[in-house]
Each structure stands twice: as C-alpha cells, then as structure tokens.
mmCIF file with all atom_site columns, C-alpha atoms in Angstrom:
data_model
loop_
_atom_site.group_PDB
_atom_site.id
_atom_site.type_symbol
_atom_site.label_atom_id
_atom_site.label_alt_id
_atom_site.label_comp_id
_atom_site.label_asym_id
_atom_site.label_entity_id
_atom_site.label_seq_id
_atom_site.pdbx_PDB_ins_code
_atom_site.Cartn_x
_atom_site.Cartn_y
_atom_site.Cartn_z
_atom_site.occupancy
_atom_site.B_iso_or_equiv
_atom_site.pdbx_formal_charge
_atom_site.auth_seq_id
_atom_site.auth_comp_id
_atom_site.auth_asym_id
_atom_site.auth_atom_id
_atom_site.pdbx_PDB_model_num
ATOM 1  C CA . MET A 1 1  ? -0.944  0.136   -12.100 1.00 0.00 ? 1  MET A CA 1
ATOM 2  C CA . LYS A 1 2  ? -4.380  -1.108  -11.175 1.00 0.00 ? 2  LYS A CA 1
ATOM 3  C CA . LEU A 1 3  ? -5.743  -1.204  -7.633  1.00 0.00 ? 3  LEU A CA 1
ATOM 4  C CA . THR A 1 4  ? -8.448  -3.382  -6.205  1.00 0.00 ? 4  THR A CA 1
ATOM 5  C CA . GLN A 1 5  ? -11.356 -1.650  -4.503  1.00 0.00 ? 5  GLN A CA 1
ATOM 6  C CA . GLU A 1 6  ? -9.979  -2.751  -1.121  1.00 0.00 ? 6  GLU A CA 1
ATOM 7  C CA . GLN A 1 7  ? -6.554  -1.290  -1.872  1.00 0.00 ? 7  GLN A CA 1
ATOM 8  C CA . ALA A 1 8  ? -8.019  1.997   -3.129  1.00 0.00 ? 8  ALA A CA 1
ATOM 9  C CA . GLU A 1 9  ? -10.144 2.259   0.024   1.00 0.00 ? 9  GLU A CA 1
ATOM 10 C CA . PHE A 1 10 ? -7.098  1.542   2.191   1.00 0.00 ? 10 PHE A CA 1
ATOM 11 C CA . ILE A 1 11 ? -5.096  4.276   0.458   1.00 0.00 ? 11 ILE A CA 1
ATOM 12 C CA . PHE A 1 12 ? -7.944  6.773   0.941   1.00 0.00 ? 12 PHE A CA 1
ATOM 13 C CA . LYS A 1 13 ? -8.503  5.828   4.603   1.00 0.00 ? 13 LYS A CA 1
ATOM 14 C CA . GLU A 1 14 ? -4.815  5.778   5.550   1.00 0.00 ? 14 GLU A CA 1
ATOM 15 C CA . PHE A 1 15 ? -3.424  8.567   3.370   1.00 0.00 ? 15 PHE A CA 1
ATOM 16 C CA . GLY A 1 16 ? -6.394  10.631  2.221   1.00 0.00 ? 16 GLY A CA 1
ATOM 17 C CA . VAL A 1 17 ? -5.609  10.030  -1.438  1.00 0.00 ? 17 VAL A CA 1
ATOM 18 C CA . ALA A 1 18 ? -8.572  9.102   -3.634  1.00 0.00 ? 18 ALA A CA 1
ATOM 19 C CA . LEU A 1 19 ? -7.627  6.699   -6.437  1.00 0.00 ? 19 LEU A CA 1
ATOM 20 C CA . LYS A 1 20 ? -9.874  4.740   -8.792  1.00 0.00 ? 20 LYS A CA 1
ATOM 21 C CA . ALA A 1 21 ? -10.013 0.985   -8.486  1.00 0.00 ? 21 ALA A CA 1
ATOM 22 C CA . GLY A 1 22 ? -9.924  -1.324  -11.496 1.00 0.00 ? 22 GLY A CA 1
ATOM 23 C CA . GLU A 1 23 ? -8.515  1.275   -13.862 1.00 0.00 ? 23 GLU A CA 1
ATOM 24 C CA . GLU A 1 24 ? -4.984  1.881   -15.046 1.00 0.00 ? 24 GLU A CA 1
ATOM 25 C CA . ILE A 1 25 ? -3.605  4.844   -13.093 1.00 0.00 ? 25 ILE A CA 1
ATOM 26 C CA . ARG A 1 26 ? -0.285  6.653   -13.052 1.00 0.00 ? 26 ARG A CA 1
ATOM 27 C CA . LEU A 1 27 ? 0.959   8.676   -10.151 1.00 0.00 ? 27 LEU A CA 1
ATOM 28 C CA . ASP A 1 28 ? 3.668   11.274  -10.130 1.00 0.00 ? 28 ASP A CA 1
ATOM 29 C CA . ASP A 1 29 ? 6.870   10.006  -8.528  1.00 0.00 ? 29 ASP A CA 1
ATOM 30 C CA . THR A 1 30 ? 6.552   12.132  -5.393  1.00 0.00 ? 30 THR A CA 1
ATOM 31 C CA . LEU A 1 31 ? 3.068   10.882  -4.554  1.00 0.00 ? 31 LEU A CA 1
ATOM 32 C CA . ARG A 1 32 ? 3.965   7.290   -5.407  1.00 0.00 ? 32 ARG A CA 1
ATOM 33 C CA . ARG A 1 33 ? 7.067   7.386   -3.157  1.00 0.00 ? 33 ARG A CA 1
ATOM 34 C CA . ASN A 1 34 ? 5.071   9.039   -0.365  1.00 0.00 ? 34 ASN A CA 1
ATOM 35 C CA . ILE A 1 35 ? 2.388   6.324   -0.450  1.00 0.00 ? 35 ILE A CA 1
ATOM 36 C CA . HIS A 1 36 ? 5.071   3.632   -0.665  1.00 0.00 ? 36 HIS A CA 1
ATOM 37 C CA . ASP A 1 37 ? 6.988   4.984   2.345   1.00 0.00 ? 37 ASP A CA 1
ATOM 38 C CA . ARG A 1 38 ? 3.917   5.455   4.482   1.00 0.00 ? 38 ARG A CA 1
ATOM 39 C CA . ALA A 1 39 ? 2.636   1.977   3.581   1.00 0.00 ? 39 ALA A CA 1
ATOM 40 C CA . PHE A 1 40 ? 6.059   0.591   4.511   1.00 0.00 ? 40 PHE A CA 1
ATOM 41 C CA . ASP A 1 41 ? 5.797   2.283   7.902   1.00 0.00 ? 41 ASP A CA 1
ATOM 42 C CA . ILE A 1 42 ? 2.417   0.649   8.508   1.00 0.00 ? 42 ILE A CA 1
ATOM 43 C CA . GLU A 1 43 ? 3.882   -2.730  7.407   1.00 0.00 ? 43 GLU A CA 1
ATOM 44 C CA . ALA A 1 44 ? 6.714   -2.337  9.940   1.00 0.00 ? 44 ALA A CA 1
ATOM 45 C CA . GLU A 1 45 ? 4.279   -1.424  12.714  1.00 0.00 ? 45 GLU A CA 1
ATOM 46 C CA . GLU A 1 46 ? 1.784   -4.206  11.943  1.00 0.00 ? 46 GLU A CA 1
ATOM 47 C CA . LEU A 1 47 ? 3.952   -7.204  11.129  1.00 0.00 ? 47 LEU A CA 1
ATOM 48 C CA . PRO A 1 48 ? 3.588   -9.739  13.956  1.00 0.00 ? 48 PRO A CA 1
ATOM 49 C CA . LEU A 1 49 ? 6.705   -10.438 15.966  1.00 0.00 ? 49 LEU A CA 1
ATOM 50 C CA . ASN A 1 50 ? 6.162   -14.146 15.554  1.00 0.00 ? 50 ASN A CA 1
ATOM 51 C CA . GLU A 1 51 ? 6.219   -15.014 11.856  1.00 0.00 ? 51 GLU A CA 1
ATOM 52 C CA . LYS A 1 52 ? 3.677   -17.776 12.439  1.00 0.00 ? 52 LYS A CA 1
ATOM 53 C CA . ASP A 1 53 ? 1.071   -15.334 13.730  1.00 0.00 ? 53 ASP A CA 1
ATOM 54 C CA . PRO A 1 54 ? -1.533  -14.159 11.175  1.00 0.00 ? 54 PRO A CA 1
ATOM 55 C CA . TRP A 1 55 ? -1.278  -10.779 9.579   1.00 0.00 ? 55 TRP A CA 1
ATOM 56 C CA . SER A 1 56 ? -3.972  -8.174  10.215  1.00 0.00 ? 56 SER A CA 1
ATOM 57 C CA . ALA A 1 57 ? -5.971  -6.939  7.217   1.00 0.00 ? 57 ALA A CA 1
ATOM 58 C CA . ARG A 1 58 ? -4.224  -3.567  7.633   1.00 0.00 ? 58 ARG A CA 1
ATOM 59 C CA . CYS A 1 59 ? -0.820  -5.209  7.463   1.00 0.00 ? 59 CYS A CA 1
ATOM 60 C CA . ARG A 1 60 ? -1.738  -7.269  4.400   1.00 0.00 ? 60 ARG A CA 1
ATOM 61 C CA . LEU A 1 61 ? -3.026  -4.201  2.577   1.00 0.00 ? 61 LEU A CA 1
ATOM 62 C CA . ALA A 1 62 ? -0.010  -2.147  3.545   1.00 0.00 ? 62 ALA A CA 1
ATOM 63 C CA . VAL A 1 63 ? 2.296   -4.812  2.091   1.00 0.00 ? 63 VAL A CA 1
ATOM 64 C CA . GLU A 1 64 ? 0.238   -5.035  -1.097  1.00 0.00 ? 64 GLU A CA 1
ATOM 65 C CA . VAL A 1 65 ? 0.188   -1.260  -1.593  1.00 0.00 ? 65 VAL A CA 1
ATOM 66 C CA . CYS A 1 66 ? 3.907   -0.947  -0.754  1.00 0.00 ? 66 CYS A CA 1
ATOM 67 C CA . ASN A 1 67 ? 4.705   -3.637  -3.360  1.00 0.00 ? 67 ASN A CA 1
ATOM 68 C CA . ILE A 1 68 ? 2.461   -2.033  -6.001  1.00 0.00 ? 68 ILE A CA 1
ATOM 69 C CA . MET A 1 69 ? 4.044   1.376   -5.479  1.00 0.00 ? 69 MET A CA 1
ATOM 70 C CA . TYR A 1 70 ? 7.527   -0.076  -5.664  1.00 0.00 ? 70 TYR A CA 1
ATOM 71 C CA . GLU A 1 71 ? 6.834   -2.058  -8.825  1.00 0.00 ? 71 GLU A CA 1
ATOM 72 C CA . SER A 1 72 ? 5.227   0.872   -10.575 1.00 0.00 ? 72 SER A CA 1
ATOM 73 C CA . GLY A 1 73 ? 8.314   2.955   -9.970  1.00 0.00 ? 73 GLY A CA 1
ATOM 74 C CA . LYS A 1 74 ? 10.699  0.680   -11.792 1.00 0.00 ? 74 LYS A CA 1
#
C-alpha cells in the first residue's frame, strides 16, 4: 500500500504510528487491523448526521485510511 503525505501525517497524529508516504509499505496484520479499527471509530464519530452536510478533513482522512487498511488486508 502507498499513503499520501496527508494520510501518513493523519496516522501519526491520531495513532502515533510513523509510516512513510509515497513508498510501498507492508504492515503486520495486527497493526493494520488496529489502525483500521481506530480509523473506523473516528469515521463513526465524525460522519455528519445529515448526509448532505460536508465531511470534516478528519472524517475524510479516517475513511481513506480505513479503506486502505481494509483493502491491503485482502
């Protein structure tokens, strides 16, 4: 998986895990699942109640990271 700089910074800020942006990286399954689950929790907290309301940057990044972690585990 490759992360953007913004995604890597989000993961570091939210979870304290330093990952390189723009390079192919592999995570062990435990760490990948942990990041996925914690990103999913942020997504659930941040999604607006009204689907027409805009997403916060934190919500958007949590969704992106959650999706990346899920896809890399297949």
